[in-house]
Amino acid sequence: MRDQKDNKDTGKQTQLEATIGMAIMDALPVLCFSASIALIASMYRSAIFLVGAILCIATGIGKVLWKLILALTHKDVPLLYRQFHYLMPAGFLLMIISLTVKRPSFSLIWKNLSSFPCNILFLIALAGFAAMGILAAKLNATDKKANWIEQIVNLIAELCILFAVLIIWYGSDYYHADTEQYLQSTETVQVTEINDGLFFDGRGTETALIFYPGAKVEYTAYAPIMMKLAQNGVDCFLLEMPYNMAIFGMSMAEDIMAENSYECWYISGHSLGGAMAASYAAGHTEELDGVILLAAYATKPLADLSVLALYGSEDGVLSMEKLENGRQYAEDYTEICIEGGNHAGFGCYGEQSGDGAASITQEDQWEQTVEAILEWIGCN
């Protein structure tokens, strides 16, 4: 009975898909799916999940080969079609089993799924899969036009998943912080967790700074500078960016300022975080009192906002040409070069690829940075 059904199904496919164009179109979603599964396996690092992923990928490739052979030679190879119904579920089952053996961080998974832009991409993908189910139920399975529509929807859904997984995968490989001692409250600074990072509450009550971390750097790497600023009267909000990239959290300062009351607000950031902080400031000049850029530069006019830019003389990452071009965007601009400092020296996350070798210690670079910020703000 099963063989009769399979023969019937493959017979329909033979009538429908004996074209190279349709075979290639049908292969694209499979390639996207395979790439997504492979990236997830590289992050999850579970042997059971990997076996399931390989099985799913091999199954998808087998079905693609069946359609290509059918299109090129008009010869049916039923085995390549039938294996899809058995091996694909087996592969998914193994991946599900792996979740019970090596339990992932479900809070981290939810954070990745619910953060922009992956939340939008996953919602589009789910809508696409739901649409495919409706199309499969209502359209004629042997109609070429209907099959093209279904596969286009499938491709869009799989591309959305692939882009989302790529973002998560790219952000998962980051520089890790070594700042445990700076995350503990002291007699003068209370360190507390907030929804999007950490709050360093010092003795000051009038001035606050919002800080955007550098790309692919664990946000707590900047805790030393935040702690030192808070000790000297500048409360600090150190924000954790989605996927460790400030480009996806450029507007996070808005909620911080809406939920807290200070007379003076400054926004700051390191590297890409600094560029994103400056971009946010360009659209909120009336709400801010100044911008502090650490190894970063502005790319938009900052109107009458005051800008302080600091960088190390041994910085091998910062583009000096872009730094020079960024000067034109601020009328009140102060630039300080920390002799002997480098790019990674503003945080505590080890050596950064492409960076120069610092001739001063990290502690010295932090001290000079904090001293320059406090003097510029007027807290000294």
mmCIF file of C-alpha atoms in Angstrom:
data_model
loop_
_atom_site.group_PDB
_atom_site.id
_atom_site.type_symbol
_atom_site.label_atom_id
_atom_site.label_comp_id
_atom_site.label_asym_id
_atom_site.label_seq_id
_atom_site.Cartn_x
_atom_site.Cartn_y
_atom_site.Cartn_z
ATOM 1 C CA MET A 1 0.000 0.000 0.000
ATOM 2 C CA ARG A 2 2.844 2.368 0.914
ATOM 3 C CA ASP A 3 4.686 1.606 -2.322
ATOM 4 C CA GLN A 4 1.556 2.435 -4.309
ATOM 5 C CA LYS A 5 1.267 5.800 -2.554
ATOM 6 C CA ASP A 6 4.954 6.599 -3.108
ATOM 7 C CA ASN A 7 4.664 5.631 -6.766
ATOM 8 C CA LYS A 8 1.629 7.865 -7.086
ATOM 9 C CA ASP A 9 3.457 10.785 -5.452
ATOM 10 C CA THR A 10 6.546 10.377 -7.576
ATOM 11 C CA GLY A 11 4.331 10.090 -10.644
ATOM 12 C CA LYS A 12 2.898 13.525 -9.925
ATOM 13 C CA GLN A 13 6.369 14.919 -9.390
ATOM 14 C CA THR A 14 7.492 13.383 -12.714
ATOM 15 C CA GLN A 15 4.735 15.236 -14.563
ATOM 16 C CA LEU A 16 5.364 18.424 -12.623
ATOM 17 C CA GLU A 17 9.086 18.843 -12.247
ATOM 18 C CA ALA A 18 10.755 17.497 -15.351
ATOM 19 C CA THR A 19 12.462 20.910 -15.854
ATOM 20 C CA ILE A 20 15.917 22.047 -14.760
ATOM 21 C CA GLY A 21 14.539 25.423 -13.682
ATOM 22 C CA MET A 22 12.123 23.908 -11.198
ATOM 23 C CA ALA A 23 14.760 21.486 -9.933
ATOM 24 C CA ILE A 24 17.172 24.356 -9.268
ATOM 25 C CA MET A 25 14.429 26.462 -7.693
ATOM 26 C CA ASP A 26 13.558 23.572 -5.409
ATOM 27 C CA ALA A 27 17.224 23.181 -4.464
ATOM 28 C CA LEU A 28 17.679 26.751 -3.192
ATOM 29 C CA PRO A 29 15.561 26.360 -0.013
ATOM 30 C CA VAL A 30 17.386 23.092 0.700
ATOM 31 C CA LEU A 31 20.752 24.862 0.437
ATOM 32 C CA CYS A 32 19.562 27.640 2.780
ATOM 33 C CA PHE A 33 18.221 25.080 5.240
ATOM 34 C CA SER A 34 21.476 23.104 5.125
ATOM 35 C CA ALA A 35 23.553 26.228 5.746
ATOM 36 C CA SER A 36 21.360 27.227 8.708
ATOM 37 C CA ILE A 37 21.588 23.787 10.302
ATOM 38 C CA ALA A 38 25.361 23.683 9.796
ATOM 39 C CA LEU A 39 25.805 27.073 11.482
ATOM 40 C CA ILE A 40 23.614 26.055 14.417
ATOM 41 C CA ALA A 41 25.614 22.835 14.805
ATOM 42 C CA SER A 42 28.877 24.822 14.871
ATOM 43 C CA MET A 43 27.526 26.951 17.741
ATOM 44 C CA TYR A 44 25.786 24.199 19.718
ATOM 45 C CA ARG A 45 28.673 21.701 19.506
ATOM 46 C CA SER A 46 26.714 18.573 20.378
ATOM 47 C CA ALA A 47 27.726 15.274 18.751
ATOM 48 C CA ILE A 48 24.120 14.046 18.674
ATOM 49 C CA PHE A 49 22.882 17.308 17.172
ATOM 50 C CA LEU A 50 25.687 17.155 14.599
ATOM 51 C CA VAL A 51 24.690 13.642 13.508
ATOM 52 C CA GLY A 52 21.068 14.759 13.180
ATOM 53 C CA ALA A 53 22.128 17.832 11.210
ATOM 54 C CA ILE A 54 24.264 15.771 8.837
ATOM 55 C CA LEU A 55 21.378 13.361 8.324
ATOM 56 C CA CYS A 56 18.966 16.211 7.523
ATOM 57 C CA ILE A 57 21.429 17.846 5.136
ATOM 58 C CA ALA A 58 22.176 14.551 3.365
ATOM 59 C CA THR A 59 18.451 13.856 3.086
ATOM 60 C CA GLY A 60 17.783 17.253 1.551
ATOM 61 C CA ILE A 61 20.641 16.819 -0.910
ATOM 62 C CA GLY A 62 19.279 13.395 -1.859
ATOM 63 C CA LYS A 63 15.899 14.873 -2.735
ATOM 64 C CA VAL A 64 17.577 17.635 -4.765
ATOM 65 C CA LEU A 65 19.576 15.001 -6.686
ATOM 66 C CA TRP A 66 16.369 13.087 -7.381
ATOM 67 C CA LYS A 67 14.790 16.164 -8.946
ATOM 68 C CA LEU A 68 17.886 17.037 -10.953
ATOM 69 C CA ILE A 69 18.156 13.475 -12.324
ATOM 70 C CA LEU A 70 14.474 13.594 -13.148
ATOM 71 C CA ALA A 71 14.870 16.919 -14.937
ATOM 72 C CA LEU A 72 18.027 15.990 -16.858
ATOM 73 C CA THR A 73 17.328 12.356 -17.798
ATOM 74 C CA HIS A 74 13.565 12.017 -17.217
ATOM 75 C CA LYS A 75 14.372 8.874 -15.216
ATOM 76 C CA ASP A 76 12.796 8.380 -11.814
ATOM 77 C CA VAL A 77 14.892 7.117 -8.896
ATOM 78 C CA PRO A 78 12.169 6.431 -6.286
ATOM 79 C CA LEU A 79 14.661 5.624 -3.515
ATOM 80 C CA LEU A 80 16.014 9.186 -3.528
ATOM 81 C CA TYR A 81 12.467 10.472 -3.108
ATOM 82 C CA ARG A 82 11.281 7.963 -0.498
ATOM 83 C CA GLN A 83 14.279 8.429 1.823
ATOM 84 C CA PHE A 84 13.107 11.982 2.526
ATOM 85 C CA HIS A 85 10.016 10.720 4.376
ATOM 86 C CA TYR A 86 12.068 8.573 6.760
ATOM 87 C CA LEU A 87 15.512 10.102 7.196
ATOM 88 C CA MET A 88 14.492 13.752 7.584
ATOM 89 C CA PRO A 89 12.227 13.022 10.609
ATOM 90 C CA ALA A 90 15.019 10.848 12.046
ATOM 91 C CA GLY A 91 17.471 13.721 11.732
ATOM 92 C CA PHE A 92 15.104 16.149 13.452
ATOM 93 C CA LEU A 93 14.462 13.580 16.194
ATOM 94 C CA LEU A 94 18.188 13.309 16.915
ATOM 95 C CA MET A 95 18.493 17.086 17.132
ATOM 96 C CA ILE A 96 15.589 17.219 19.579
ATOM 97 C CA ILE A 97 17.113 14.421 21.666
ATOM 98 C CA SER A 98 20.369 16.377 21.852
ATOM 99 C CA LEU A 99 18.507 19.166 23.665
ATOM 100 C CA THR A 100 17.754 16.770 26.519
ATOM 101 C CA VAL A 101 21.348 15.480 26.707
ATOM 102 C CA LYS A 102 23.202 18.757 26.428
ATOM 103 C CA ARG A 103 20.821 21.376 27.723
ATOM 104 C CA PRO A 104 21.309 24.721 25.976
ATOM 105 C CA SER A 105 20.779 28.109 27.620
ATOM 106 C CA PHE A 106 17.123 28.649 26.856
ATOM 107 C CA SER A 107 17.304 32.200 28.196
ATOM 108 C CA LEU A 108 20.066 32.927 25.664
ATOM 109 C CA ILE A 109 18.049 31.264 22.893
ATOM 110 C CA TRP A 110 15.026 33.401 23.750
ATOM 111 C CA LYS A 111 17.179 36.516 23.861
ATOM 112 C CA ASN A 112 18.481 35.782 20.367
ATOM 113 C CA LEU A 113 15.015 34.973 19.036
ATOM 114 C CA SER A 114 13.359 38.044 20.531
ATOM 115 C CA SER A 115 15.970 40.675 19.657
ATOM 116 C CA PHE A 116 15.803 42.837 16.547
ATOM 117 C CA PRO A 117 16.258 42.057 13.673
ATOM 118 C CA CYS A 118 16.131 38.280 14.204
ATOM 119 C CA ASN A 119 12.661 38.491 15.759
ATOM 120 C CA ILE A 120 11.327 40.045 12.547
ATOM 121 C CA LEU A 121 13.139 37.522 10.359
ATOM 122 C CA PHE A 122 11.822 34.550 12.339
ATOM 123 C CA LEU A 123 8.263 35.931 12.269
ATOM 124 C CA ILE A 124 8.454 36.296 8.481
ATOM 125 C CA ALA A 125 9.747 32.721 8.240
ATOM 126 C CA LEU A 126 6.899 31.374 10.408
ATOM 127 C CA ALA A 127 4.374 33.282 8.298
ATOM 128 C CA GLY A 128 5.979 31.790 5.196
ATOM 129 C CA PHE A 129 5.741 28.233 6.487
ATOM 130 C CA ALA A 130 2.099 28.804 7.468
ATOM 131 C CA ALA A 131 1.409 30.160 3.981
ATOM 132 C CA MET A 132 3.033 27.072 2.459
ATOM 133 C CA GLY A 133 0.663 24.847 4.420
ATOM 134 C CA ILE A 134 -2.330 26.818 3.176
ATOM 135 C CA LEU A 135 -1.046 26.766 -0.410
ATOM 136 C CA ALA A 136 -0.400 23.024 -0.268
ATOM 137 C CA ALA A 137 -3.959 22.429 0.899
ATOM 138 C CA LYS A 138 -5.683 24.718 -1.588
ATOM 139 C CA LEU A 139 -3.608 24.657 -4.769
ATOM 140 C CA ASN A 140 -3.372 21.875 -7.337
ATOM 141 C CA ALA A 141 -0.236 19.855 -6.586
ATOM 142 C CA THR A 142 0.349 19.108 -10.269
ATOM 143 C CA ASP A 143 0.084 22.747 -11.371
ATOM 144 C CA LYS A 144 3.488 24.213 -12.256
ATOM 145 C CA LYS A 145 2.500 27.772 -11.379
ATOM 146 C CA ALA A 146 1.250 26.670 -7.956
ATOM 147 C CA ASN A 147 4.496 24.792 -7.340
ATOM 148 C CA TRP A 148 6.567 27.842 -8.296
ATOM 149 C CA ILE A 149 4.578 30.015 -5.864
ATOM 150 C CA GLU A 150 5.005 27.468 -3.077
ATOM 151 C CA GLN A 151 8.756 27.183 -3.622
ATOM 152 C CA ILE A 152 9.234 30.970 -3.780
ATOM 153 C CA VAL A 153 7.452 31.306 -0.433
ATOM 154 C CA ASN A 154 9.595 28.469 0.932
ATOM 155 C CA LEU A 155 12.773 30.167 -0.305
ATOM 156 C CA ILE A 156 11.843 33.474 1.332
ATOM 157 C CA ALA A 157 11.167 31.700 4.637
ATOM 158 C CA GLU A 158 14.434 29.747 4.516
ATOM 159 C CA LEU A 159 16.420 32.877 3.572
ATOM 160 C CA CYS A 160 14.975 34.725 6.569
ATOM 161 C CA ILE A 161 16.025 31.892 8.868
ATOM 162 C CA LEU A 162 19.491 31.788 7.293
ATOM 163 C CA PHE A 163 20.023 35.539 7.713
ATOM 164 C CA ALA A 164 18.876 35.363 11.337
ATOM 165 C CA VAL A 165 21.151 32.410 12.085
ATOM 166 C CA LEU A 166 24.066 34.188 10.373
ATOM 167 C CA ILE A 167 23.585 37.210 12.634
ATOM 168 C CA ILE A 168 23.477 35.028 15.752
ATOM 169 C CA TRP A 169 26.482 32.987 14.566
ATOM 170 C CA TYR A 170 28.542 36.092 13.780
ATOM 171 C CA GLY A 171 27.753 37.695 17.120
ATOM 172 C CA SER A 172 28.454 34.495 19.075
ATOM 173 C CA ASP A 173 32.183 34.697 18.300
ATOM 174 C CA TYR A 174 33.300 37.627 20.439
ATOM 175 C CA TYR A 175 36.043 38.887 22.734
ATOM 176 C CA HIS A 176 35.400 37.817 26.324
ATOM 177 C CA ALA A 177 35.838 40.144 29.261
ATOM 178 C CA ASP A 178 38.041 39.578 32.284
ATOM 179 C CA THR A 179 36.493 42.068 34.692
ATOM 180 C CA GLU A 180 34.897 40.082 37.504
ATOM 181 C CA GLN A 181 36.391 42.315 40.191
ATOM 182 C CA TYR A 182 34.798 45.409 38.626
ATOM 183 C CA LEU A 183 31.313 43.926 38.632
ATOM 184 C CA GLN A 184 31.073 43.838 42.421
ATOM 185 C CA SER A 185 29.548 46.689 44.395
ATOM 186 C CA THR A 186 31.867 48.736 46.588
ATOM 187 C CA GLU A 187 31.369 51.195 49.431
ATOM 188 C CA THR A 188 31.022 54.039 46.929
ATOM 189 C CA VAL A 189 29.451 52.361 43.864
ATOM 190 C CA GLN A 190 26.416 50.102 43.714
ATOM 191 C CA VAL A 191 26.475 47.771 40.675
ATOM 192 C CA THR A 192 23.062 46.438 39.716
ATOM 193 C CA GLU A 193 21.654 44.543 36.738
ATOM 194 C CA ILE A 194 19.121 46.313 34.567
ATOM 195 C CA ASN A 195 17.083 44.985 31.641
ATOM 196 C CA ASP A 196 19.764 45.769 29.084
ATOM 197 C CA GLY A 197 23.005 45.732 31.023
ATOM 198 C CA LEU A 198 24.497 47.135 34.213
ATOM 199 C CA PHE A 199 24.005 50.318 36.225
ATOM 200 C CA PHE A 200 26.947 51.797 38.134
ATOM 201 C CA ASP A 201 25.387 54.037 40.763
ATOM 202 C CA GLY A 202 27.984 56.216 42.461
ATOM 203 C CA ARG A 203 27.864 59.264 44.673
ATOM 204 C CA GLY A 204 26.683 61.568 41.873
ATOM 205 C CA THR A 205 23.016 62.416 41.308
ATOM 206 C CA GLU A 206 23.047 64.953 38.481
ATOM 207 C CA THR A 207 25.186 63.472 35.689
ATOM 208 C CA ALA A 208 24.863 60.155 33.877
ATOM 209 C CA LEU A 209 26.626 58.451 30.973
ATOM 210 C CA ILE A 210 25.223 55.788 28.648
ATOM 211 C CA PHE A 211 27.867 53.524 27.137
ATOM 212 C CA TYR A 212 27.723 51.418 23.952
ATOM 213 C CA PRO A 213 30.359 48.612 23.789
ATOM 214 C CA GLY A 214 32.497 47.838 20.756
ATOM 215 C CA ALA A 215 31.460 45.272 18.165
ATOM 216 C CA LYS A 216 31.887 41.622 19.154
ATOM 217 C CA VAL A 217 33.170 42.577 22.604
ATOM 218 C CA GLU A 218 31.508 41.350 25.793
ATOM 219 C CA TYR A 219 29.925 44.445 27.284
ATOM 220 C CA THR A 220 31.335 43.887 30.776
ATOM 221 C CA ALA A 221 34.817 44.504 29.348
ATOM 222 C CA TYR A 222 34.171 48.214 29.924
ATOM 223 C CA ALA A 223 33.262 47.839 33.595
ATOM 224 C CA PRO A 224 36.639 49.241 34.837
ATOM 225 C CA ILE A 225 36.078 52.646 33.209
ATOM 226 C CA MET A 226 32.409 52.668 34.279
ATOM 227 C CA MET A 227 33.375 51.898 37.874
ATOM 228 C CA LYS A 228 35.994 54.653 37.974
ATOM 229 C CA LEU A 229 33.615 57.226 36.486
ATOM 230 C CA ALA A 230 30.889 56.307 38.979
ATOM 231 C CA GLN A 231 33.360 56.659 41.839
ATOM 232 C CA ASN A 232 33.922 60.230 40.695
ATOM 233 C CA GLY A 233 30.330 61.375 40.360
ATOM 234 C CA VAL A 234 29.191 60.166 36.917
ATOM 235 C CA ASP A 235 26.601 57.373 37.123
ATOM 236 C CA CYS A 236 27.009 54.941 34.233
ATOM 237 C CA PHE A 237 24.653 52.720 32.245
ATOM 238 C CA LEU A 238 26.690 50.014 30.514
ATOM 239 C CA LEU A 239 24.468 48.436 27.861
ATOM 240 C CA GLU A 240 24.570 44.904 26.471
ATOM 241 C CA MET A 241 23.927 45.030 22.746
ATOM 242 C CA PRO A 242 21.930 42.447 20.767
ATOM 243 C CA TYR A 243 24.355 39.947 19.224
ATOM 244 C CA ASN A 244 27.238 42.013 20.691
ATOM 245 C CA MET A 245 26.827 44.635 17.965
ATOM 246 C CA ALA A 246 25.631 48.169 18.700
ATOM 247 C CA ILE A 247 24.291 48.523 15.166
ATOM 248 C CA PHE A 248 21.307 46.461 16.332
ATOM 249 C CA GLY A 249 20.794 48.496 19.521
ATOM 250 C CA MET A 250 21.484 52.064 18.466
ATOM 251 C CA SER A 251 18.284 53.397 20.078
ATOM 252 C CA MET A 252 18.665 51.640 23.435
ATOM 253 C CA ALA A 253 19.652 54.921 25.092
ATOM 254 C CA GLU A 254 16.114 56.172 24.582
ATOM 255 C CA ASP A 255 14.592 53.839 27.183
ATOM 256 C CA ILE A 256 17.388 54.556 29.664
ATOM 257 C CA MET A 257 16.758 58.300 29.525
ATOM 258 C CA ALA A 258 12.988 57.832 29.682
ATOM 259 C CA GLU A 259 13.196 55.677 32.816
ATOM 260 C CA ASN A 260 15.784 57.729 34.746
ATOM 261 C CA SER A 261 16.046 61.361 35.774
ATOM 262 C CA TYR A 262 19.333 63.281 35.509
ATOM 263 C CA GLU A 263 20.103 66.896 34.752
ATOM 264 C CA CYS A 264 22.953 66.057 32.368
ATOM 265 C CA TRP A 265 23.096 63.146 29.952
ATOM 266 C CA TYR A 266 26.165 62.033 28.022
ATOM 267 C CA ILE A 267 26.403 59.183 25.546
ATOM 268 C CA SER A 268 29.607 57.309 24.818
ATOM 269 C CA GLY A 269 30.920 54.221 23.111
ATOM 270 C CA HIS A 270 33.980 52.360 21.937
ATOM 271 C CA SER A 271 34.792 51.674 18.271
ATOM 272 C CA LEU A 272 31.564 50.700 16.446
ATOM 273 C CA GLY A 273 29.700 51.360 19.686
ATOM 274 C CA GLY A 274 31.015 54.920 19.613
ATOM 275 C CA ALA A 275 29.938 55.393 16.001
ATOM 276 C CA MET A 276 26.442 54.150 16.862
ATOM 277 C CA ALA A 277 26.312 56.374 19.944
ATOM 278 C CA ALA A 278 27.206 59.362 17.771
ATOM 279 C CA SER A 279 24.561 58.389 15.207
ATOM 280 C CA TYR A 280 21.939 58.210 17.947
ATOM 281 C CA ALA A 281 23.083 61.543 19.357
ATOM 282 C CA ALA A 282 22.730 63.193 15.936
ATOM 283 C CA GLY A 283 18.977 62.651 16.134
ATOM 284 C CA HIS A 284 18.617 63.554 19.823
ATOM 285 C CA THR A 285 20.785 66.632 20.283
ATOM 286 C CA GLU A 286 18.251 68.370 22.527
ATOM 287 C CA GLU A 287 18.195 65.490 25.009
ATOM 288 C CA LEU A 288 21.961 65.115 25.383
ATOM 289 C CA ASP A 289 24.736 67.318 26.710
ATOM 290 C CA GLY A 290 27.653 65.697 24.932
ATOM 291 C CA VAL A 291 29.198 62.742 23.138
ATOM 292 C CA ILE A 292 32.333 60.866 24.222
ATOM 293 C CA LEU A 293 34.011 58.747 21.566
ATOM 294 C CA LEU A 294 36.619 56.140 22.460
ATOM 295 C CA ALA A 295 38.565 55.105 19.349
ATOM 296 C CA ALA A 296 35.542 56.134 17.288
ATOM 297 C CA TYR A 297 34.252 58.899 15.052
ATOM 298 C CA ALA A 298 31.017 60.613 14.079
ATOM 299 C CA THR A 299 29.408 60.110 10.670
ATOM 300 C CA LYS A 300 26.520 62.586 11.016
ATOM 301 C CA PRO A 301 26.267 66.274 12.045
ATOM 302 C CA LEU A 302 25.981 66.677 15.810
ATOM 303 C CA ALA A 303 24.695 70.262 15.714
ATOM 304 C CA ASP A 304 25.729 72.137 18.848
ATOM 305 C CA LEU A 305 26.642 69.037 20.892
ATOM 306 C CA SER A 306 30.066 68.995 22.527
ATOM 307 C CA VAL A 307 32.240 66.051 21.477
ATOM 308 C CA LEU A 308 35.247 64.486 23.180
ATOM 309 C CA ALA A 309 37.252 61.985 21.135
ATOM 310 C CA LEU A 310 39.992 59.853 22.687
ATOM 311 C CA TYR A 311 42.241 57.317 20.979
ATOM 312 C CA GLY A 312 45.549 55.580 21.602
ATOM 313 C CA SER A 313 48.697 56.436 19.677
ATOM 314 C CA GLU A 314 49.290 52.718 18.987
ATOM 315 C CA ASP A 315 45.753 52.002 17.757
ATOM 316 C CA GLY A 316 45.965 49.663 14.777
ATOM 317 C CA VAL A 317 42.207 49.302 14.240
ATOM 318 C CA LEU A 318 40.855 52.862 14.149
ATOM 319 C CA SER A 319 40.855 54.522 10.719
ATOM 320 C CA MET A 320 42.698 57.808 11.182
ATOM 321 C CA GLU A 321 41.236 59.087 7.915
ATOM 322 C CA LYS A 322 37.688 58.522 9.181
ATOM 323 C CA LEU A 323 38.617 60.041 12.532
ATOM 324 C CA GLU A 324 39.822 63.158 10.711
ATOM 325 C CA ASN A 325 36.670 63.277 8.571
ATOM 326 C CA GLY A 326 34.537 62.964 11.693
ATOM 327 C CA ARG A 327 35.867 66.242 13.093
ATOM 328 C CA GLN A 328 33.737 68.235 10.673
ATOM 329 C CA TYR A 329 30.501 66.999 12.230
ATOM 330 C CA ALA A 330 30.975 68.825 15.545
ATOM 331 C CA GLU A 331 31.495 72.527 16.188
ATOM 332 C CA ASP A 332 32.690 71.980 19.763
ATOM 333 C CA TYR A 333 35.253 69.201 19.302
ATOM 334 C CA THR A 334 38.050 68.084 21.623
ATOM 335 C CA GLU A 335 40.490 65.359 20.588
ATOM 336 C CA ILE A 336 42.988 63.660 22.886
ATOM 337 C CA CYS A 337 45.599 61.092 21.907
ATOM 338 C CA ILE A 338 46.685 58.818 24.744
ATOM 339 C CA GLU A 339 50.373 58.173 24.172
ATOM 340 C CA GLY A 340 51.162 54.476 24.286
ATOM 341 C CA GLY A 341 47.527 53.406 24.314
ATOM 342 C CA ASN A 342 45.923 51.109 21.746
ATOM 343 C CA HIS A 343 42.428 50.142 20.559
ATOM 344 C CA ALA A 344 41.679 47.313 22.993
ATOM 345 C CA GLY A 345 43.080 49.246 25.935
ATOM 346 C CA PHE A 346 39.781 51.034 26.569
ATOM 347 C CA GLY A 347 38.317 47.711 27.663
ATOM 348 C CA CYS A 348 39.546 44.547 29.313
ATOM 349 C CA TYR A 349 39.198 41.751 26.782
ATOM 350 C CA GLY A 350 42.724 40.862 25.763
ATOM 351 C CA GLU A 351 44.468 41.555 22.493
ATOM 352 C CA GLN A 352 42.414 42.506 19.451
ATOM 353 C CA SER A 353 43.202 41.323 15.951
ATOM 354 C CA GLY A 354 44.971 44.014 13.910
ATOM 355 C CA ASP A 355 45.645 46.215 16.918
ATOM 356 C CA GLY A 356 49.002 47.744 17.756
ATOM 357 C CA ALA A 357 51.025 46.857 20.842
ATOM 358 C CA ALA A 358 50.430 49.235 23.747
ATOM 359 C CA SER A 359 53.417 50.665 25.581
ATOM 360 C CA ILE A 360 51.362 51.502 28.662
ATOM 361 C CA THR A 361 49.263 49.253 30.879
ATOM 362 C CA GLN A 362 45.516 48.906 30.579
ATOM 363 C CA GLU A 363 45.146 50.437 34.008
ATOM 364 C CA ASP A 364 47.110 53.479 32.879
ATOM 365 C CA GLN A 365 44.934 53.869 29.780
ATOM 366 C CA TRP A 366 41.781 53.585 31.889
ATOM 367 C CA GLU A 367 43.056 56.197 34.335
ATOM 368 C CA GLN A 368 43.962 58.661 31.581
ATOM 369 C CA THR A 369 40.609 58.072 29.878
ATOM 370 C CA VAL A 370 38.619 58.658 33.059
ATOM 371 C CA GLU A 371 40.672 61.734 33.974
ATOM 372 C CA ALA A 372 40.120 63.252 30.524
ATOM 373 C CA ILE A 373 36.363 62.567 30.623
ATOM 374 C CA LEU A 374 35.928 63.998 34.115
ATOM 375 C CA GLU A 375 37.888 67.140 33.247
ATOM 376 C CA TRP A 376 35.930 67.601 30.025
ATOM 377 C CA ILE A 377 32.572 67.143 31.764
ATOM 378 C CA GLY A 378 33.678 69.381 34.609
ATOM 379 C CA CYS A 379 33.631 66.888 37.470
ATOM 380 C CA ASN A 380 37.260 67.478 38.487
#
